[in-house]
Coordinates of C-alpha atoms (C1' of nucleotides) in Angstrom, one line a residue:
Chain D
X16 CA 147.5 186.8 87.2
X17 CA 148.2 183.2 88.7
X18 CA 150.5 183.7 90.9
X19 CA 148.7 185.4 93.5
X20 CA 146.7 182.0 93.0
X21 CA 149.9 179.7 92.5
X22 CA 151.0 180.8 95.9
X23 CA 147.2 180.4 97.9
X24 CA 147.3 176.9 95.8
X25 CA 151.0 176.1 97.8
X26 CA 149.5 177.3 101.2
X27 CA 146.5 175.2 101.0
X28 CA 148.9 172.4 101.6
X29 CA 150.0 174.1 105.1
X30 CA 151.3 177.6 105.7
X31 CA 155.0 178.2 104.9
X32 CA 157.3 180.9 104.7
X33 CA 158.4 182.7 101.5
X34 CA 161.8 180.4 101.3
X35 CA 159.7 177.1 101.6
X36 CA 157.2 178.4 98.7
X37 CA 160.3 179.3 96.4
X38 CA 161.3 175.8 96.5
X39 CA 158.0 174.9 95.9
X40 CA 158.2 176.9 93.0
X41 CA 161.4 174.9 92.2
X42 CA 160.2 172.2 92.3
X43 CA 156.4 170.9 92.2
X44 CA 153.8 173.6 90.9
X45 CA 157.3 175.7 89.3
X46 CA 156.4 173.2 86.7
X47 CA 153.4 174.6 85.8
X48 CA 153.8 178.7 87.3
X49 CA 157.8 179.5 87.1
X50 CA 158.4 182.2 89.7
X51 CA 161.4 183.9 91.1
X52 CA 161.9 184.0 95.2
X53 CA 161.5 187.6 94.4
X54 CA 158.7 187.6 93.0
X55 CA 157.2 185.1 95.5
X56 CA 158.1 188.0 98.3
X57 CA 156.7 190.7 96.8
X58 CA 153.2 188.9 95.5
X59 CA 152.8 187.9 99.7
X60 CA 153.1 191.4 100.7
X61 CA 150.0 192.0 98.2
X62 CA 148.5 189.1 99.7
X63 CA 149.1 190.3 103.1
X64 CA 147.4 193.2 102.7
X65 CA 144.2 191.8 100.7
X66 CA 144.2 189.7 103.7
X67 CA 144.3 186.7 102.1
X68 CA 147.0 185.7 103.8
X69 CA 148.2 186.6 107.6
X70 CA 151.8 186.3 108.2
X71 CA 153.6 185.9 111.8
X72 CA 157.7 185.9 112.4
X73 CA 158.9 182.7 114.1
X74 CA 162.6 182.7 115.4
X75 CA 165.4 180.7 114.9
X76 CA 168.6 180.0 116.5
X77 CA 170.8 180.2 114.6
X78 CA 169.4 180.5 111.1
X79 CA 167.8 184.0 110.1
X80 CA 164.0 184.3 111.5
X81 CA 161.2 182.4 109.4
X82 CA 158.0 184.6 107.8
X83 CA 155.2 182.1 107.6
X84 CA 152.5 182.8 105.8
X85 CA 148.9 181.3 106.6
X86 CA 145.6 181.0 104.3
X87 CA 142.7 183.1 106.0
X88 CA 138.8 182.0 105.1
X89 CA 139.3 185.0 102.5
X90 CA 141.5 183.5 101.0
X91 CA 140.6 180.2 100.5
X92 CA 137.2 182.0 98.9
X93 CA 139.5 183.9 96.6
X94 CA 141.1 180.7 95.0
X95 CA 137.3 179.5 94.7
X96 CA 136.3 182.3 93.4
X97 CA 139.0 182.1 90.6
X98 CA 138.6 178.5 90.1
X99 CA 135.3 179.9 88.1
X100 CA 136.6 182.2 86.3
X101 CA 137.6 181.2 82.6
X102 CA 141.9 180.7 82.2
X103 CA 143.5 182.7 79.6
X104 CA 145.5 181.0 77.2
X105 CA 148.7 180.9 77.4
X106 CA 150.8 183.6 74.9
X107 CA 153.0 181.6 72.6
X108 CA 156.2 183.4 72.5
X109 CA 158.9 181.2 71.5
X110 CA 162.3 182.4 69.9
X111 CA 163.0 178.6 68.1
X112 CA 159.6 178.7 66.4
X113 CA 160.4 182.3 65.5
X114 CA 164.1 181.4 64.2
X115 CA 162.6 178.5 62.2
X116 CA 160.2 181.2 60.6
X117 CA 163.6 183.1 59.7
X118 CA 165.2 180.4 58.4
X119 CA 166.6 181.9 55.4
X120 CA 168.1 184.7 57.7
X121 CA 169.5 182.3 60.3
X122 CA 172.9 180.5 60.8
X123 CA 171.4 177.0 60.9
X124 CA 174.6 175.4 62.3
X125 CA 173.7 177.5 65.6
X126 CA 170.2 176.7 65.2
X127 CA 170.9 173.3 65.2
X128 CA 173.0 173.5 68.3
X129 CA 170.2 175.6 69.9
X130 CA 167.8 172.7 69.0
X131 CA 169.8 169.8 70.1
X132 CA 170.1 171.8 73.9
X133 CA 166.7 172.2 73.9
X134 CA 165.9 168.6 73.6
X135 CA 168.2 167.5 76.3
X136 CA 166.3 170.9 78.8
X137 CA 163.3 169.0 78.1
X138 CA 164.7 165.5 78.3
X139 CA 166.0 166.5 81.7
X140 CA 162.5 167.7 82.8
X141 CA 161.0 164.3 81.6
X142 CA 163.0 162.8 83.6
X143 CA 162.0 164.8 86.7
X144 CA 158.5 164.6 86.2
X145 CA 158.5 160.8 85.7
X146 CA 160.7 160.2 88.9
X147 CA 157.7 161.9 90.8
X148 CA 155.3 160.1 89.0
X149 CA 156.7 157.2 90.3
X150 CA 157.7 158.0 93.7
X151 CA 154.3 160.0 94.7
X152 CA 151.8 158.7 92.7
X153 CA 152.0 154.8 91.3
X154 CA 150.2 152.2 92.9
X155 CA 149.0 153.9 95.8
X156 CA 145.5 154.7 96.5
X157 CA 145.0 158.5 96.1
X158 CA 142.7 161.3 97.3
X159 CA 141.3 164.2 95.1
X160 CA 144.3 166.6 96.1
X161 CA 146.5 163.7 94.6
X162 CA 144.6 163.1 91.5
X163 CA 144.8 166.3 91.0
X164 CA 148.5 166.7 90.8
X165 CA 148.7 163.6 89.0
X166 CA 146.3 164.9 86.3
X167 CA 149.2 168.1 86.2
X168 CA 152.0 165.8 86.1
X169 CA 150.6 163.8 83.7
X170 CA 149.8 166.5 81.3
X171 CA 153.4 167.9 82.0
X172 CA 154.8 164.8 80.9
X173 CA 152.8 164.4 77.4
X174 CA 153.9 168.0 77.2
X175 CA 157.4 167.4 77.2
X176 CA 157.3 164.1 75.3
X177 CA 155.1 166.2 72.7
X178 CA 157.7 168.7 72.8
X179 CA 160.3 166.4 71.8
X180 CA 158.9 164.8 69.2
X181 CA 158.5 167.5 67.5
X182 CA 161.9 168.9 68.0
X183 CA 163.4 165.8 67.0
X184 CA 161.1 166.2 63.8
X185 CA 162.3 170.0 63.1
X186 CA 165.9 168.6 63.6
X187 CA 165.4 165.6 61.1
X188 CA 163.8 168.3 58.8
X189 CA 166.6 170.9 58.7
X190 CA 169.2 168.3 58.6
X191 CA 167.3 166.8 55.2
X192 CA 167.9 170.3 53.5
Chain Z
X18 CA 163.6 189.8 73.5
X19 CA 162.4 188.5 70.0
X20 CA 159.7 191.1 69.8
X21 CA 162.3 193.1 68.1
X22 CA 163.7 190.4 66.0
X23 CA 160.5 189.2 64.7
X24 CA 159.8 192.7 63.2
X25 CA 163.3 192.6 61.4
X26 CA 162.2 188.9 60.2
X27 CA 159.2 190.5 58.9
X28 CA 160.7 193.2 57.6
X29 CA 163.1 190.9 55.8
X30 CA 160.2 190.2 53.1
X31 CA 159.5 193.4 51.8
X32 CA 159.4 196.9 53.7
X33 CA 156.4 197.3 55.8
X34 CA 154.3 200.0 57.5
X35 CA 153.5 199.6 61.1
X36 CA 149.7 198.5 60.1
X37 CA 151.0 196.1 57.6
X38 CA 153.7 194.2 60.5
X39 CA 150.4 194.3 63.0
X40 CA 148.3 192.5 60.4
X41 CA 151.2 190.0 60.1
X42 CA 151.5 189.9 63.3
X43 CA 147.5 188.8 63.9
X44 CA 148.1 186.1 60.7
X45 CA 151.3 184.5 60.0
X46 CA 154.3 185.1 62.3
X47 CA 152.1 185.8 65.0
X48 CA 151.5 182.4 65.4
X49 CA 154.8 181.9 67.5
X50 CA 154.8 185.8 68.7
X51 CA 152.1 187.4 69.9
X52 CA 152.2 191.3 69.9
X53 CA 149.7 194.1 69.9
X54 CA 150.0 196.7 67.4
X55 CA 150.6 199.8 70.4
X56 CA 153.9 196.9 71.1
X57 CA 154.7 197.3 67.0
X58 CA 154.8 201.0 67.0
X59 CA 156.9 201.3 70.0
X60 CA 159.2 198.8 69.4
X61 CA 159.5 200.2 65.4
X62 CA 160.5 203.7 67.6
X63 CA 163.6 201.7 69.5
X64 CA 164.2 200.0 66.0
X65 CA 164.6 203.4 64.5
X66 CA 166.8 204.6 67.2
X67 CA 169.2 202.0 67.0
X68 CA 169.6 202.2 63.2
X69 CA 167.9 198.9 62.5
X70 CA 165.2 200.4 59.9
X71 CA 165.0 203.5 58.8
X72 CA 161.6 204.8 58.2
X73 CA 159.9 207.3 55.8
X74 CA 156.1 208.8 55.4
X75 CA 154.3 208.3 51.9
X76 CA 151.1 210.1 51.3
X77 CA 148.3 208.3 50.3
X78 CA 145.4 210.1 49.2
X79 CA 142.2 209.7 51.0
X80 CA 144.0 207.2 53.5
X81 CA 146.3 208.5 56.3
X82 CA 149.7 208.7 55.7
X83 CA 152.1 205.4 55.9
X84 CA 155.2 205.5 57.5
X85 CA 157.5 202.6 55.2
X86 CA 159.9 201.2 57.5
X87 CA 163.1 199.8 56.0
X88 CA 165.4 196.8 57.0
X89 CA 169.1 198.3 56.7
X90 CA 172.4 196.5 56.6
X91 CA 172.7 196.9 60.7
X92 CA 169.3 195.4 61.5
X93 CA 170.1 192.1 58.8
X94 CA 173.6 192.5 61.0
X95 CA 171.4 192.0 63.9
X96 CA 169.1 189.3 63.1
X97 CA 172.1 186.7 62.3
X98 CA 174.0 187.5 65.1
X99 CA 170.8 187.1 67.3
X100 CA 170.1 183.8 65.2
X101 CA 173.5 182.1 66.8
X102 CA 172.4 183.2 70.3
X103 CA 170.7 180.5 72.6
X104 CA 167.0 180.7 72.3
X105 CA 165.8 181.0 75.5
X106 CA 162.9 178.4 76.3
X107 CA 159.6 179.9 76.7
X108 CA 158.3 180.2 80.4
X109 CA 155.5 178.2 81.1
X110 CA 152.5 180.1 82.8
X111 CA 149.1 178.3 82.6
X112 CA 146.5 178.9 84.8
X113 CA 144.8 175.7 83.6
X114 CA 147.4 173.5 85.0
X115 CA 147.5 175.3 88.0
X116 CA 143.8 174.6 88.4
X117 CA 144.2 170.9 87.9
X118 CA 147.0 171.4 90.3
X119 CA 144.9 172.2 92.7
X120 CA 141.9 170.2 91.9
X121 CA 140.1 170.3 95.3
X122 CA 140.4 173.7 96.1
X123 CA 138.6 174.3 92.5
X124 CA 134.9 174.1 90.9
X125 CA 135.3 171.3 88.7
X126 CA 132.0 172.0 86.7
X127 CA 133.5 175.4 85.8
X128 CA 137.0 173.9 84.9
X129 CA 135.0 171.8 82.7
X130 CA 133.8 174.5 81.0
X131 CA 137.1 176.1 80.6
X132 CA 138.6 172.7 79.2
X133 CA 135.9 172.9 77.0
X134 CA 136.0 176.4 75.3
X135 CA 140.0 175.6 75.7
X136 CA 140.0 173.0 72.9
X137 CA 137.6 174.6 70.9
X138 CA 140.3 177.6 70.7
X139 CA 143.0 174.9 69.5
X140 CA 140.7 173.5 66.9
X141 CA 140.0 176.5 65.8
X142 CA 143.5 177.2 65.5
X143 CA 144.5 174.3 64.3
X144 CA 141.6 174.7 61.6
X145 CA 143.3 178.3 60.9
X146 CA 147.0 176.5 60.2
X147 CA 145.7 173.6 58.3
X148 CA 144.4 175.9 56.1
X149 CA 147.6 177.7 55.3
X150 CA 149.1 174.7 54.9
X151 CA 147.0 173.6 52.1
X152 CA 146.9 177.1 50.0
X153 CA 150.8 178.1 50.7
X154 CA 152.9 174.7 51.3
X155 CA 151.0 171.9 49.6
X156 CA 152.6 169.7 46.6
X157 CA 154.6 173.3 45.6
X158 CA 158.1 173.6 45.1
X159 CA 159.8 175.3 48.0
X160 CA 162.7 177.6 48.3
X161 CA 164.9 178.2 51.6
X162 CA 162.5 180.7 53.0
X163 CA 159.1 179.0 52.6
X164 CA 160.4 175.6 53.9
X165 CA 161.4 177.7 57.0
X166 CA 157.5 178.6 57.2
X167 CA 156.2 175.3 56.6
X168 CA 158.6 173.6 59.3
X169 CA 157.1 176.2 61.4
X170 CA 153.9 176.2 60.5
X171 CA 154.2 171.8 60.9
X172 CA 155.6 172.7 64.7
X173 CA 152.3 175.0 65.1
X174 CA 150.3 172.2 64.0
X175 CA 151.7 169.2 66.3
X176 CA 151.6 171.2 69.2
X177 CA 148.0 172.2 68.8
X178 CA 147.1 168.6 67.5
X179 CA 149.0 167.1 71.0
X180 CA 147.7 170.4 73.0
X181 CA 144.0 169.0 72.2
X182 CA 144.8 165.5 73.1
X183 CA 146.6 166.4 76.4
X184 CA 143.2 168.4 77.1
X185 CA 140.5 165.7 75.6
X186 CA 142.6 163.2 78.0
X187 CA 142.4 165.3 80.8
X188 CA 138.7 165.8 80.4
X189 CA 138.1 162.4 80.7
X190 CA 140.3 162.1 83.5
X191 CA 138.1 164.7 85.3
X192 CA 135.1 163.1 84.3
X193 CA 135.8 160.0 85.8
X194 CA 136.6 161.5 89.3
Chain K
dT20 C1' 191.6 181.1 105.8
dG21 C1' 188.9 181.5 102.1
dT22 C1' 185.0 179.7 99.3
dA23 C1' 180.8 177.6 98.3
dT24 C1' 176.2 176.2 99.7
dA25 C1' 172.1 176.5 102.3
dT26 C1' 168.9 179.2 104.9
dA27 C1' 166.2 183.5 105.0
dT28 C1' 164.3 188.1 103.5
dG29 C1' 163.6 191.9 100.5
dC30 C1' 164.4 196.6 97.5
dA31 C1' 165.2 198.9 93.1
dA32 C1' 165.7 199.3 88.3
dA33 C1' 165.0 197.8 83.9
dT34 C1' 162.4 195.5 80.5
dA35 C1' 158.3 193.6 78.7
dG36 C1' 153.4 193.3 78.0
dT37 C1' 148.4 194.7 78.4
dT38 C1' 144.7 197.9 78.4
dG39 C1' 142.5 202.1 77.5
dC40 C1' 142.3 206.0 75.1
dA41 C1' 142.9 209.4 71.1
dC42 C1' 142.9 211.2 66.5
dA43 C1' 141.6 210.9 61.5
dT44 C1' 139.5 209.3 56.9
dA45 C1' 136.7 206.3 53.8
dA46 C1' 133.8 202.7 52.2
dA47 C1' 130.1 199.5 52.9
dG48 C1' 126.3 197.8 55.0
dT49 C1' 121.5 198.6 57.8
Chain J
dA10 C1' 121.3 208.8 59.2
dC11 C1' 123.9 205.5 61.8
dT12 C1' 127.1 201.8 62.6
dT13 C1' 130.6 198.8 61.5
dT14 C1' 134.8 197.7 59.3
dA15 C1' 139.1 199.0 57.4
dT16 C1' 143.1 202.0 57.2
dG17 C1' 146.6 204.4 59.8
dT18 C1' 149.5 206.1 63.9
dG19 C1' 150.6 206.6 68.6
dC20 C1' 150.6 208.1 74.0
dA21 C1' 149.9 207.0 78.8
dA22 C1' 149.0 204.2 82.6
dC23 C1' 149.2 200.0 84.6
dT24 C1' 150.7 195.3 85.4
dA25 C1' 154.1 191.7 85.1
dT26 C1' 158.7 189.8 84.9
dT27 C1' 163.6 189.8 85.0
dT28 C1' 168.0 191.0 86.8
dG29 C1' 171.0 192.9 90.0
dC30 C1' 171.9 194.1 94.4
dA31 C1' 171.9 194.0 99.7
dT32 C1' 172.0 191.8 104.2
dA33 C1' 172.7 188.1 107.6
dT34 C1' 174.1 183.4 109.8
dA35 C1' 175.8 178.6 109.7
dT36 C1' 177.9 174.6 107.8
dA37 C1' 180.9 172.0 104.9
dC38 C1' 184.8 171.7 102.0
dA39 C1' 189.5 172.7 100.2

DNA sequence: TGTATATATGCAAATAGTTGCACATAAAGT
DNA sequence: ACTTTATGTGCAACTATTTGCATATATACA
């Protein structure tokens, strides 16, 4: 599972508590790991006790007290030790593809709905992903961390404009019926 | 869940035994649903209970018994009013990106590798859907049902034909660190 | 004054998916 | 003789994911 790895891969960065790695997961590496904050919780109490993270209460005024959570050595060799072992493709499992499949069995009217919201979700996310693009990564000299999330982002945008295209192809096809 | 649903597609063509729905499941609709045939048989038990196929043995001699399972009137009730719900969109979870993610924490010779044995798996695939393309789809008439496939089965082939150029592009990337 | 949002943590239950095992027969290859 | 492949069904345990709930404080808005 990655998200043990998702989450040592966010504290690399600089230790943080389980609220700051949900919005992480929100926002930046969500894109490529989607977790929920309860999730998030529950994977650094595994963590804890692996010791591959260590974890110490600061206190607020105010606001409830902080968790934050701190890579140890062992866990920095964990995510090494991961980074050679071969990634598993990812399971296909998509209810459009499925419905298409069906067609004969399947209102297209709703299907066509269904399509057309699924083109703006990924529109939207295009949009996100080049507004980082341009804000965190053009023209600026960058360091191998950097490059590295720009090689993410940039596969995450073909992704989605991929993705599109080929909605926007089913769409034309089931409209020329 | 569409686990369910893509049973009753399946079912849909002609009845089916539990070993006949898992060998679909490893060739044609499997392609957009991935499921094991332990998954089949238990979710065929929940289909069952719910009235959605009903299910009787036929002795076969030699060969262990089959167990036919039927689409009724409540589980073609069930697949159209499933087909007008939102299809959810499919969670990404992908190691790989994560890895490129987090480029310097990582072994890049070994994340070579994996790109490598990565796109071999999509040409393979792609290989695979080409191939049913040409013996099912190709300069044939085509009724409701089989354009259905085929606009699947064109889906399937973009997104491994853009998943290999998102990874050859990446490779290159890496390569020129 | 009430409501929504942001900060902050986490349990419990339900659902989904994977992995390992178990039983049983027959044909085809080595 | 032995192994592999194919046919056929299914349980049990484990892992992963989702959804609903629970608690607590502070600020902003209507």
């Amino acid at each position: 599972m990655a998200l043990a790895e998702a989450i040592l891969v966010c504290l690399t960065e600089r230790p943080m508590s389980g609220y700051d790695l949900a919005k992480n997961f929100d926002a930046s590496i969500g894109f490529f790991w989607r977790a929920s904050h309860q999730q998030i919780y529950r994977e650094l109490g595994r963590l804890r006790e692996k010791g591959y993270v260590k974890s110490q209460e600061v206190s607020q005024n105010g606001k409830p007290n902080r968790i934050i959570h701190t890579l140890t050595p062992a866990g920095q060799k964990a995510l090494r030790s991961w980074s050679t072992k071969p990634a598993k493709h990812p399971s296909i499992k998509d209810d459009m593809l499925v419905k298409f499949y069906a067609l004969e069995n399947m209102d297209i009217d709703a299907l066509k709905d269904q399509l057309t919201i699924r083109m703006e979700q990924h529109q939207t996310k295009l949009v996100k992903y080049y507004r980082i693009k341009e804000r965190y990564y053009d023209d600026k000299p960058l360091d191998l961390t950097q490059k590295g999330k720009l090689i993410a982002l940039e596969m995450g945008i073909d992704q989605e404009v991929s993705m599109i295209e080929r909605l926007e192809a089913a769409m034309t096809k089931i409209g020329n019926l």
